Amino acid sequence: MAETRSTLHEHLAGRQGSLPERARAVSTVVEGIGRVAAVIAKELAHAALRDRLGYVGGTNVSGDQVKKLDVWGHEAVEASLRATRACAAFISEEAKEPVEMTPEGAHPLVVCCDPVDGSSNLDVNGTVGTIFALRPASGKTPAGQAALGLGTDQVAAGYVMYGPATTLVYTAGDGTHGFTLDPDTDEFLLTHPNIKIPARGKVYGINEGNVHSWHAGQRAYVEYLRTPDKASGRPYSLRYSGAMVADVHRTLLDGGVFMYPADFSDPAKPKPKLRLLYEVAPMAMVVEQAGGRASTGTERVLDLRATEYHQRAAIIIGSPDDVAMAEDFYRR
Ligand code: AFP
């Protein structure tokens, strides 16, 4: 007989108990993201058939070329967050300024989200994802400013991966839990309760085409991972998909390390690529809650303070021993 699995709704309801209003709002928003994720998964499956692939023309605030599905995904997530009546503002990769959702700033959460991350994979039917973080609202207007703060301010974070199956992984500060979408019922079912990342892995993920621009410590660390040594399980294998969600998900389940270091071509002005509020900080919370580690190479990601909505940060994330080893190379 097939095992009965908890739905996302049941899992979230189970953790509400007598928690205050904000905790209930977290459940409402994560469920809202689950609902829109099921819609996004269907849209992705039909996109090539409905002429929804390709570019709209123009770039977003980060200078990336905008795809039709980036715009559609932003609008779908915005509508879903409005419907929760728990979100005061939405910080999106596709909008320069926060989208304010309540004139009086009354709702308890601010949501930072990249609706379609890894969108360069869209036209080749590669994996993409949605990344999100929930932060407490301040009750003031404009509400979006409450997103500017430390990574440790996040009250929940997660991602959805649109791969062979659609997977939603989230944490609300009490472990990291994974759900798989049942396409027959559109329900997310608990398939990966209390995920624990292995202490060490055998795989690293990084865009090695950028090796010329890396910090010396970063270069030395990757060289170390590639150098055979039976006793320490080297060389590691390289896997890189071009979508952070897919690379972090593999790392979370199998262990190892995913890295997007800063460009150190001008050592006085290192230039990271990934966005702090809706890529780097949410993934750091998810992985730390599974027993992993997330660092810039020199400091803990969750201790970084966002001062701009589209701020960028370097990330080395994954198994605690692997990330600690990378930090060691940065110190040498
Ligand atoms: P896009 O959403 O613009 O495709 O960027 C995806 C991403 O932010 C992240 O998901 C990937 O890990 C990283 O960029 C890939 O960047 P490179 O193409 O420079 O390796």
mmCIF file of C-alpha atoms and ligand atoms in Angstrom:
data_model
loop_
_atom_site.group_PDB
_atom_site.id
_atom_site.type_symbol
_atom_site.label_atom_id
_atom_site.label_comp_id
_atom_site.label_asym_id
_atom_site.label_seq_id
_atom_site.Cartn_x
_atom_site.Cartn_y
_atom_site.Cartn_z
ATOM 1 C CA MET A 1 0.000 0.000 0.000
ATOM 2 C CA ALA A 2 1.312 3.466 -0.874
ATOM 3 C CA GLU A 3 2.568 5.532 2.055
ATOM 4 C CA THR A 4 0.366 8.500 3.038
ATOM 5 C CA ARG A 5 2.438 11.648 2.924
ATOM 6 C CA SER A 6 1.702 15.026 4.516
ATOM 7 C CA THR A 7 0.740 17.792 2.132
ATOM 8 C CA LEU A 8 2.511 21.147 2.323
ATOM 9 C CA HIS A 9 -0.695 22.558 3.820
ATOM 10 C CA GLU A 10 -0.795 19.903 6.568
ATOM 11 C CA HIS A 11 2.901 20.313 7.321
ATOM 12 C CA LEU A 12 2.566 24.095 7.638
ATOM 13 C CA ALA A 13 -0.660 23.836 9.639
ATOM 14 C CA GLY A 14 1.046 21.352 11.961
ATOM 15 C CA ARG A 15 3.681 23.915 12.896
ATOM 16 C CA GLN A 16 1.217 26.811 13.483
ATOM 17 C CA GLY A 17 -0.097 25.680 16.893
ATOM 18 C CA SER A 18 -0.357 28.633 19.214
ATOM 19 C CA LEU A 19 2.290 30.641 17.351
ATOM 20 C CA PRO A 20 1.681 34.350 16.939
ATOM 21 C CA GLU A 21 0.331 36.148 13.892
ATOM 22 C CA ARG A 22 3.665 36.326 12.055
ATOM 23 C CA ALA A 23 4.172 32.547 12.183
ATOM 24 C CA ARG A 24 0.703 32.008 10.743
ATOM 25 C CA ALA A 25 1.518 34.549 8.027
ATOM 26 C CA VAL A 26 4.693 32.585 7.183
ATOM 27 C CA SER A 27 2.572 29.488 6.596
ATOM 28 C CA THR A 28 0.088 31.469 4.475
ATOM 29 C CA VAL A 29 2.845 32.930 2.284
ATOM 30 C CA VAL A 30 4.760 29.639 1.830
ATOM 31 C CA GLU A 31 1.489 27.987 0.842
ATOM 32 C CA GLY A 32 0.825 30.843 -1.595
ATOM 33 C CA ILE A 33 4.267 30.283 -3.129
ATOM 34 C CA GLY A 34 3.441 26.563 -3.411
ATOM 35 C CA ARG A 35 0.242 27.421 -5.293
ATOM 36 C CA VAL A 36 1.943 29.739 -7.762
ATOM 37 C CA ALA A 37 4.800 27.230 -8.185
ATOM 38 C CA ALA A 38 2.309 24.637 -9.423
ATOM 39 C CA VAL A 39 1.066 27.222 -11.973
ATOM 40 C CA ILE A 40 4.651 28.118 -12.999
ATOM 41 C CA ALA A 41 5.495 24.411 -13.456
ATOM 42 C CA LYS A 42 2.551 24.049 -15.889
ATOM 43 C CA GLU A 43 3.457 27.228 -17.753
ATOM 44 C CA LEU A 44 7.057 25.998 -18.169
ATOM 45 C CA ALA A 45 5.817 22.676 -19.537
ATOM 46 C CA HIS A 46 3.686 24.492 -22.138
ATOM 47 C CA ALA A 47 5.980 27.431 -22.916
ATOM 48 C CA ALA A 48 7.516 26.099 -26.149
ATOM 49 C CA LEU A 49 4.065 25.081 -27.413
ATOM 50 C CA ARG A 50 2.575 28.529 -26.730
ATOM 51 C CA ASP A 51 5.419 30.683 -28.064
ATOM 52 C CA ARG A 52 6.303 31.866 -24.550
ATOM 53 C CA LEU A 53 10.093 31.287 -24.837
ATOM 54 C CA GLY A 54 12.618 33.953 -25.819
ATOM 55 C CA TYR A 55 13.248 37.556 -24.876
ATOM 56 C CA VAL A 56 10.938 40.528 -24.442
ATOM 57 C CA GLY A 57 13.777 42.939 -25.346
ATOM 58 C CA GLY A 58 15.506 45.105 -22.739
ATOM 59 C CA THR A 59 17.334 44.332 -19.520
ATOM 60 C CA ASN A 60 16.327 44.219 -15.861
ATOM 61 C CA VAL A 61 17.851 46.210 -13.003
ATOM 62 C CA SER A 62 20.771 43.729 -12.784
ATOM 63 C CA GLY A 63 21.533 44.201 -16.505
ATOM 64 C CA ASP A 64 20.288 40.712 -17.486
ATOM 65 C CA GLN A 65 18.309 40.333 -20.709
ATOM 66 C CA VAL A 66 14.675 39.808 -19.745
ATOM 67 C CA LYS A 67 12.812 36.734 -20.984
ATOM 68 C CA LYS A 68 9.055 36.519 -21.518
ATOM 69 C CA LEU A 69 8.820 34.000 -18.685
ATOM 70 C CA ASP A 70 10.727 36.328 -16.319
ATOM 71 C CA VAL A 71 8.004 38.952 -16.764
ATOM 72 C CA TRP A 72 5.170 36.420 -16.595
ATOM 73 C CA GLY A 73 6.727 34.787 -13.495
ATOM 74 C CA HIS A 74 7.054 38.146 -11.724
ATOM 75 C CA GLU A 75 3.380 38.943 -12.399
ATOM 76 C CA ALA A 76 2.230 35.470 -11.292
ATOM 77 C CA VAL A 77 4.193 35.664 -8.010
ATOM 78 C CA GLU A 78 2.974 39.217 -7.380
ATOM 79 C CA ALA A 79 -0.679 38.166 -7.818
ATOM 80 C CA SER A 80 -0.196 35.170 -5.544
ATOM 81 C CA LEU A 81 1.470 37.250 -2.797
ATOM 82 C CA ARG A 82 -1.293 39.891 -2.965
ATOM 83 C CA ALA A 83 -3.881 37.136 -2.543
ATOM 84 C CA THR A 84 -2.254 35.955 0.717
ATOM 85 C CA ARG A 85 -3.027 39.331 2.382
ATOM 86 C CA ALA A 86 0.056 38.676 4.510
ATOM 87 C CA CYS A 87 2.706 40.380 2.367
ATOM 88 C CA ALA A 88 3.376 44.107 2.786
ATOM 89 C CA ALA A 89 5.951 44.405 -0.029
ATOM 90 C CA PHE A 90 7.547 42.261 -2.723
ATOM 91 C CA ILE A 91 11.216 42.704 -3.697
ATOM 92 C CA SER A 92 11.679 41.026 -7.077
ATOM 93 C CA GLU A 93 14.587 40.566 -9.430
ATOM 94 C CA GLU A 94 12.317 41.953 -12.139
ATOM 95 C CA ALA A 95 11.384 45.240 -10.402
ATOM 96 C CA LYS A 96 13.791 48.076 -9.604
ATOM 97 C CA GLU A 97 11.819 49.220 -6.554
ATOM 98 C CA PRO A 98 9.813 47.113 -4.072
ATOM 99 C CA VAL A 99 6.211 46.413 -5.095
ATOM 100 C CA GLU A 100 4.186 47.849 -2.205
ATOM 101 C CA MET A 101 1.131 45.726 -1.410
ATOM 102 C CA THR A 102 -0.697 47.561 1.324
ATOM 103 C CA PRO A 103 -1.159 51.328 1.595
ATOM 104 C CA GLU A 104 -1.035 51.226 5.394
ATOM 105 C CA GLY A 105 1.921 48.766 5.617
ATOM 106 C CA ALA A 106 -0.226 46.518 7.781
ATOM 107 C CA HIS A 107 0.731 43.038 6.597
ATOM 108 C CA PRO A 108 3.402 41.251 8.679
ATOM 109 C CA LEU A 109 5.922 40.084 6.050
ATOM 110 C CA VAL A 110 8.102 41.366 3.247
ATOM 111 C CA VAL A 111 8.938 38.826 0.531
ATOM 112 C CA CYS A 112 12.157 38.839 -1.531
ATOM 113 C CA CYS A 113 11.918 36.577 -4.571
ATOM 114 C CA ASP A 114 13.545 35.689 -7.858
ATOM 115 C CA PRO A 115 10.487 34.281 -9.680
ATOM 116 C CA VAL A 116 12.420 32.502 -12.469
ATOM 117 C CA ASP A 117 16.069 32.023 -11.506
ATOM 118 C CA GLY A 118 18.423 30.479 -14.069
ATOM 119 C CA SER A 119 16.332 31.826 -16.911
ATOM 120 C CA SER A 120 19.181 31.412 -19.408
ATOM 121 C CA ASN A 121 18.258 27.694 -19.192
ATOM 122 C CA LEU A 122 14.677 28.298 -20.370
ATOM 123 C CA ASP A 123 15.226 28.081 -24.114
ATOM 124 C CA VAL A 124 17.151 24.781 -23.811
ATOM 125 C CA ASN A 125 14.607 23.055 -21.544
ATOM 126 C CA GLY A 126 17.044 23.154 -18.631
ATOM 127 C CA THR A 127 16.210 23.350 -14.940
ATOM 128 C CA VAL A 128 15.108 26.694 -13.498
ATOM 129 C CA GLY A 129 13.820 27.695 -10.075
ATOM 130 C CA THR A 130 12.063 30.195 -7.841
ATOM 131 C CA ILE A 131 13.951 31.449 -4.769
ATOM 132 C CA PHE A 132 12.232 33.248 -1.884
ATOM 133 C CA ALA A 133 12.863 34.748 1.544
ATOM 134 C CA LEU A 134 10.388 36.099 4.082
ATOM 135 C CA ARG A 135 11.417 38.949 6.359
ATOM 136 C CA PRO A 136 9.426 40.713 9.062
ATOM 137 C CA ALA A 137 7.677 43.921 7.952
ATOM 138 C CA SER A 138 8.086 47.015 10.118
ATOM 139 C CA GLY A 139 4.474 48.192 9.984
ATOM 140 C CA LYS A 140 5.705 51.405 8.324
ATOM 141 C CA THR A 141 5.297 52.581 4.732
ATOM 142 C CA PRO A 142 6.952 52.198 2.348
ATOM 143 C CA ALA A 143 7.103 48.621 3.583
ATOM 144 C CA GLY A 144 9.868 47.405 1.231
ATOM 145 C CA GLN A 145 12.603 49.082 3.285
ATOM 146 C CA ALA A 146 12.189 46.385 5.929
ATOM 147 C CA ALA A 147 13.953 43.989 3.538
ATOM 148 C CA LEU A 148 17.197 45.889 4.104
ATOM 149 C CA GLY A 149 18.952 44.235 7.016
ATOM 150 C CA LEU A 150 20.861 41.155 8.075
ATOM 151 C CA GLY A 151 20.432 37.676 6.624
ATOM 152 C CA THR A 152 19.653 36.503 10.147
ATOM 153 C CA ASP A 153 16.487 38.682 9.990
ATOM 154 C CA GLN A 154 14.933 36.186 7.557
ATOM 155 C CA VAL A 155 12.076 34.261 9.205
ATOM 156 C CA ALA A 156 11.731 31.715 6.400
ATOM 157 C CA ALA A 157 13.336 30.936 3.056
ATOM 158 C CA GLY A 158 13.197 28.360 0.335
ATOM 159 C CA TYR A 159 13.163 27.523 -3.326
ATOM 160 C CA VAL A 160 11.206 25.647 -5.931
ATOM 161 C CA MET A 161 13.069 23.594 -8.511
ATOM 162 C CA TYR A 162 11.358 22.917 -11.853
ATOM 163 C CA GLY A 163 13.187 19.775 -12.993
ATOM 164 C CA PRO A 164 11.953 16.325 -13.980
ATOM 165 C CA ALA A 165 9.754 16.777 -10.888
ATOM 166 C CA THR A 166 8.837 20.060 -9.211
ATOM 167 C CA THR A 167 10.341 20.250 -5.732
ATOM 168 C CA LEU A 168 9.698 22.835 -3.010
ATOM 169 C CA VAL A 169 12.236 23.102 -0.198
ATOM 170 C CA TYR A 170 11.698 25.512 2.697
ATOM 171 C CA THR A 171 12.798 26.346 6.200
ATOM 172 C CA ALA A 172 11.059 28.465 8.784
ATOM 173 C CA GLY A 173 13.942 28.103 11.220
ATOM 174 C CA ASP A 174 13.062 24.600 12.407
ATOM 175 C CA GLY A 175 14.874 22.392 9.922
ATOM 176 C CA THR A 176 14.767 22.151 6.144
ATOM 177 C CA HIS A 177 11.964 20.189 4.513
ATOM 178 C CA GLY A 178 11.412 19.090 0.902
ATOM 179 C CA PHE A 179 8.146 18.456 -0.946
ATOM 180 C CA THR A 180 7.432 17.054 -4.407
ATOM 181 C CA LEU A 181 4.522 18.253 -6.545
ATOM 182 C CA ASP A 182 2.010 15.559 -7.448
ATOM 183 C CA PRO A 183 1.045 16.724 -10.963
ATOM 184 C CA ASP A 184 -2.268 14.818 -10.770
ATOM 185 C CA THR A 185 -3.532 16.720 -7.730
ATOM 186 C CA ASP A 186 -1.348 19.872 -7.763
ATOM 187 C CA GLU A 187 -0.465 19.143 -4.118
ATOM 188 C CA PHE A 188 3.071 19.325 -2.738
ATOM 189 C CA LEU A 189 3.723 16.159 -0.682
ATOM 190 C CA LEU A 190 6.437 15.774 1.955
ATOM 191 C CA THR A 191 9.139 13.566 0.441
ATOM 192 C CA HIS A 192 12.280 14.912 2.185
ATOM 193 C CA PRO A 193 11.558 15.665 5.873
ATOM 194 C CA ASN A 194 14.330 17.201 7.956
ATOM 195 C CA ILE A 195 17.034 17.208 5.316
ATOM 196 C CA LYS A 196 20.579 16.792 6.679
ATOM 197 C CA ILE A 197 23.440 17.736 4.383
ATOM 198 C CA PRO A 198 26.451 15.353 4.493
ATOM 199 C CA ALA A 199 29.425 16.779 6.407
ATOM 200 C CA ARG A 200 31.548 16.410 3.251
ATOM 201 C CA GLY A 201 30.820 15.656 -0.389
ATOM 202 C CA LYS A 202 32.546 14.595 -3.580
ATOM 203 C CA VAL A 203 31.257 17.229 -5.997
ATOM 204 C CA TYR A 204 31.968 20.928 -6.546
ATOM 205 C CA GLY A 205 29.995 23.359 -8.699
ATOM 206 C CA ILE A 206 31.446 26.588 -10.094
ATOM 207 C CA ASN A 207 31.645 28.432 -13.429
ATOM 208 C CA GLU A 208 35.275 27.564 -14.206
ATOM 209 C CA GLY A 209 35.220 29.840 -17.251
ATOM 210 C CA ASN A 210 35.735 32.664 -14.755
ATOM 211 C CA VAL A 211 38.968 31.220 -13.308
ATOM 212 C CA HIS A 212 41.001 34.196 -14.615
ATOM 213 C CA SER A 213 39.067 36.552 -12.310
ATOM 214 C CA TRP A 214 39.158 34.565 -9.053
ATOM 215 C CA HIS A 215 40.782 35.467 -5.743
ATOM 216 C CA ALA A 216 44.065 33.531 -5.234
ATOM 217 C CA GLY A 217 42.456 31.565 -2.364
ATOM 218 C CA GLN A 218 39.568 30.536 -4.617
ATOM 219 C CA ARG A 219 41.968 29.338 -7.327
ATOM 220 C CA ALA A 220 44.058 27.397 -4.807
ATOM 221 C CA TYR A 221 40.939 25.754 -3.318
ATOM 222 C CA VAL A 222 39.639 24.550 -6.700
ATOM 223 C CA GLU A 223 43.121 23.315 -7.596
ATOM 224 C CA TYR A 224 43.111 21.370 -4.285
ATOM 225 C CA LEU A 225 39.711 19.803 -5.128
ATOM 226 C CA ARG A 226 41.045 18.694 -8.535
ATOM 227 C CA THR A 227 44.243 17.162 -7.166
ATOM 228 C CA PRO A 228 44.027 13.358 -6.681
ATOM 229 C CA ASP A 229 44.422 12.106 -3.102
ATOM 230 C CA LYS A 230 42.771 8.805 -2.229
ATOM 231 C CA ALA A 231 42.782 9.390 1.523
ATOM 232 C CA SER A 232 40.707 12.583 1.298
ATOM 233 C CA GLY A 233 38.490 11.427 -1.596
ATOM 234 C CA ARG A 234 39.955 13.715 -4.235
ATOM 235 C CA PRO A 235 39.621 14.637 -7.006
ATOM 236 C CA TYR A 236 36.060 15.886 -6.582
ATOM 237 C CA SER A 237 33.768 15.735 -9.633
ATOM 238 C CA LEU A 238 32.572 18.951 -11.251
ATOM 239 C CA ARG A 239 28.834 19.580 -11.850
ATOM 240 C CA TYR A 240 27.431 22.959 -12.944
ATOM 241 C CA SER A 241 23.985 23.640 -14.370
ATOM 242 C CA GLY A 242 23.765 27.452 -14.734
ATOM 243 C CA ALA A 243 20.799 27.515 -12.316
ATOM 244 C CA MET A 244 21.665 28.084 -8.677
ATOM 245 C CA VAL A 245 18.565 26.206 -7.520
ATOM 246 C CA ALA A 246 19.621 22.984 -9.267
ATOM 247 C CA ASP A 247 23.222 23.253 -8.083
ATOM 248 C CA VAL A 248 22.265 24.025 -4.463
ATOM 249 C CA HIS A 249 19.604 21.283 -4.429
ATOM 250 C CA ARG A 250 22.134 18.659 -5.543
ATOM 251 C CA THR A 251 24.598 19.959 -2.961
ATOM 252 C CA LEU A 252 21.959 19.893 -0.198
ATOM 253 C CA LEU A 253 21.048 16.258 -0.857
ATOM 254 C CA ASP A 254 24.415 14.778 -1.867
ATOM 255 C CA GLY A 255 26.884 17.133 -0.165
ATOM 256 C CA GLY A 256 29.821 19.026 -1.631
ATOM 257 C CA VAL A 257 30.084 22.696 -2.432
ATOM 258 C CA PHE A 258 28.552 25.244 -4.836
ATOM 259 C CA MET A 259 30.425 28.485 -5.381
ATOM 260 C CA TYR A 260 29.859 31.789 -7.156
ATOM 261 C CA PRO A 261 32.896 33.836 -6.071
ATOM 262 C CA ALA A 262 33.402 37.528 -6.767
ATOM 263 C CA ASP A 263 35.310 38.758 -9.804
ATOM 264 C CA PHE A 264 38.652 39.959 -8.408
ATOM 265 C CA SER A 265 40.014 41.357 -11.717
ATOM 266 C CA ASP A 266 40.319 44.636 -9.822
ATOM 267 C CA PRO A 267 41.306 43.476 -6.317
ATOM 268 C CA ALA A 268 40.323 46.877 -4.917
ATOM 269 C CA LYS A 269 36.770 46.424 -6.210
ATOM 270 C CA PRO A 270 35.663 42.773 -6.095
ATOM 271 C CA LYS A 271 32.468 42.250 -8.102
ATOM 272 C CA PRO A 272 30.124 39.472 -6.994
ATOM 273 C CA LYS A 273 27.311 38.382 -9.356
ATOM 274 C CA LEU A 274 24.514 36.714 -7.398
ATOM 275 C CA ARG A 275 21.907 38.818 -5.615
ATOM 276 C CA LEU A 276 21.955 38.895 -1.818
ATOM 277 C CA LEU A 277 18.256 39.306 -0.967
ATOM 278 C CA TYR A 278 16.682 36.777 -3.327
ATOM 279 C CA GLU A 279 19.480 34.329 -4.156
ATOM 280 C CA VAL A 280 22.369 34.246 -1.681
ATOM 281 C CA ALA A 281 20.748 34.894 1.733
ATOM 282 C CA PRO A 282 17.710 32.582 1.247
ATOM 283 C CA MET A 283 19.915 29.690 0.109
ATOM 284 C CA ALA A 284 22.239 30.300 3.067
ATOM 285 C CA MET A 285 19.325 29.939 5.498
ATOM 286 C CA VAL A 286 18.039 26.759 3.794
ATOM 287 C CA VAL A 287 21.486 25.118 3.848
ATOM 288 C CA GLU A 288 22.403 26.224 7.400
ATOM 289 C CA GLN A 289 19.106 24.799 8.664
ATOM 290 C CA ALA A 290 20.129 21.461 7.128
ATOM 291 C CA GLY A 291 23.459 21.552 8.997
ATOM 292 C CA GLY A 292 25.457 23.150 6.181
ATOM 293 C CA ARG A 293 27.499 26.317 5.921
ATOM 294 C CA ALA A 294 27.387 29.415 3.693
ATOM 295 C CA SER A 295 30.246 31.884 3.448
ATOM 296 C CA THR A 296 31.567 34.618 1.182
ATOM 297 C CA GLY A 297 35.009 33.043 1.666
ATOM 298 C CA THR A 298 35.755 35.436 4.497
ATOM 299 C CA GLU A 299 32.468 35.803 6.412
ATOM 300 C CA ARG A 300 29.185 34.072 7.150
ATOM 301 C CA VAL A 301 26.600 34.975 4.494
ATOM 302 C CA LEU A 302 23.781 35.415 7.028
ATOM 303 C CA ASP A 303 25.823 38.110 8.800
ATOM 304 C CA LEU A 304 25.843 40.258 5.635
ATOM 305 C CA ARG A 305 23.682 43.379 5.846
ATOM 306 C CA ALA A 306 21.737 44.363 2.721
ATOM 307 C CA THR A 307 21.786 48.095 2.105
ATOM 308 C CA GLU A 308 20.359 47.948 -1.432
ATOM 309 C CA TYR A 309 17.548 45.856 -2.875
ATOM 310 C CA HIS A 310 19.626 44.385 -5.712
ATOM 311 C CA GLN A 311 22.945 44.138 -3.851
ATOM 312 C CA ARG A 312 25.273 41.323 -4.920
ATOM 313 C CA ALA A 313 27.308 38.927 -2.777
ATOM 314 C CA ALA A 314 29.763 36.073 -3.247
ATOM 315 C CA ILE A 315 28.771 32.636 -2.010
ATOM 316 C CA ILE A 316 30.467 29.360 -1.103
ATOM 317 C CA ILE A 317 27.733 27.043 0.165
ATOM 318 C CA GLY A 318 27.303 23.400 1.037
ATOM 319 C CA SER A 319 28.741 20.723 3.316
ATOM 320 C CA PRO A 320 30.198 22.281 6.464
ATOM 321 C CA ASP A 321 33.651 20.662 6.125
ATOM 322 C CA ASP A 322 33.961 21.605 2.455
ATOM 323 C CA VAL A 323 32.992 25.242 3.034
ATOM 324 C CA ALA A 324 35.314 25.473 6.061
ATOM 325 C CA MET A 325 38.154 24.174 3.871
ATOM 326 C CA ALA A 326 37.415 26.866 1.249
ATOM 327 C CA GLU A 327 37.500 29.555 3.980
ATOM 328 C CA ASP A 328 40.843 28.163 5.080
ATOM 329 C CA PHE A 329 42.220 28.703 1.554
ATOM 330 C CA TYR A 330 40.931 32.296 1.557
ATOM 331 C CA ARG A 331 42.839 32.933 4.829
ATOM 332 C CA ARG A 332 46.209 31.603 3.565
HETATM 333 P P1 AFP B 1 19.937 34.003 -14.827
HETATM 334 O O1 AFP B 1 18.639 33.938 -14.053
HETATM 335 O O2 AFP B 1 20.213 35.367 -15.355
HETATM 336 O O3 AFP B 1 20.063 32.899 -15.830
HETATM 337 O O4 AFP B 1 21.120 33.789 -13.736
HETATM 338 C C1 AFP B 1 21.160 32.629 -13.008
HETATM 339 C C2 AFP B 1 22.109 32.828 -11.882
HETATM 340 O O5 AFP B 1 21.776 33.974 -11.150
HETATM 341 C C3 AFP B 1 22.183 31.596 -10.973
HETATM 342 O O6 AFP B 1 20.990 30.881 -10.890
HETATM 343 C C4 AFP B 1 23.321 30.783 -11.555
HETATM 344 O O7 AFP B 1 23.983 29.986 -10.615
HETATM 345 C C5 AFP B 1 24.237 31.822 -12.134
HETATM 346 O O8 AFP B 1 23.433 32.982 -12.383
HETATM 347 C C6 AFP B 1 24.872 31.370 -13.403
HETATM 348 O O9 AFP B 1 25.730 32.355 -13.838
HETATM 349 P P2 AFP B 1 26.823 32.094 -14.997
HETATM 350 O O10 AFP B 1 26.052 31.949 -16.275
HETATM 351 O O11 AFP B 1 27.640 33.344 -14.956
HETATM 352 O O12 AFP B 1 27.595 30.868 -14.630
#
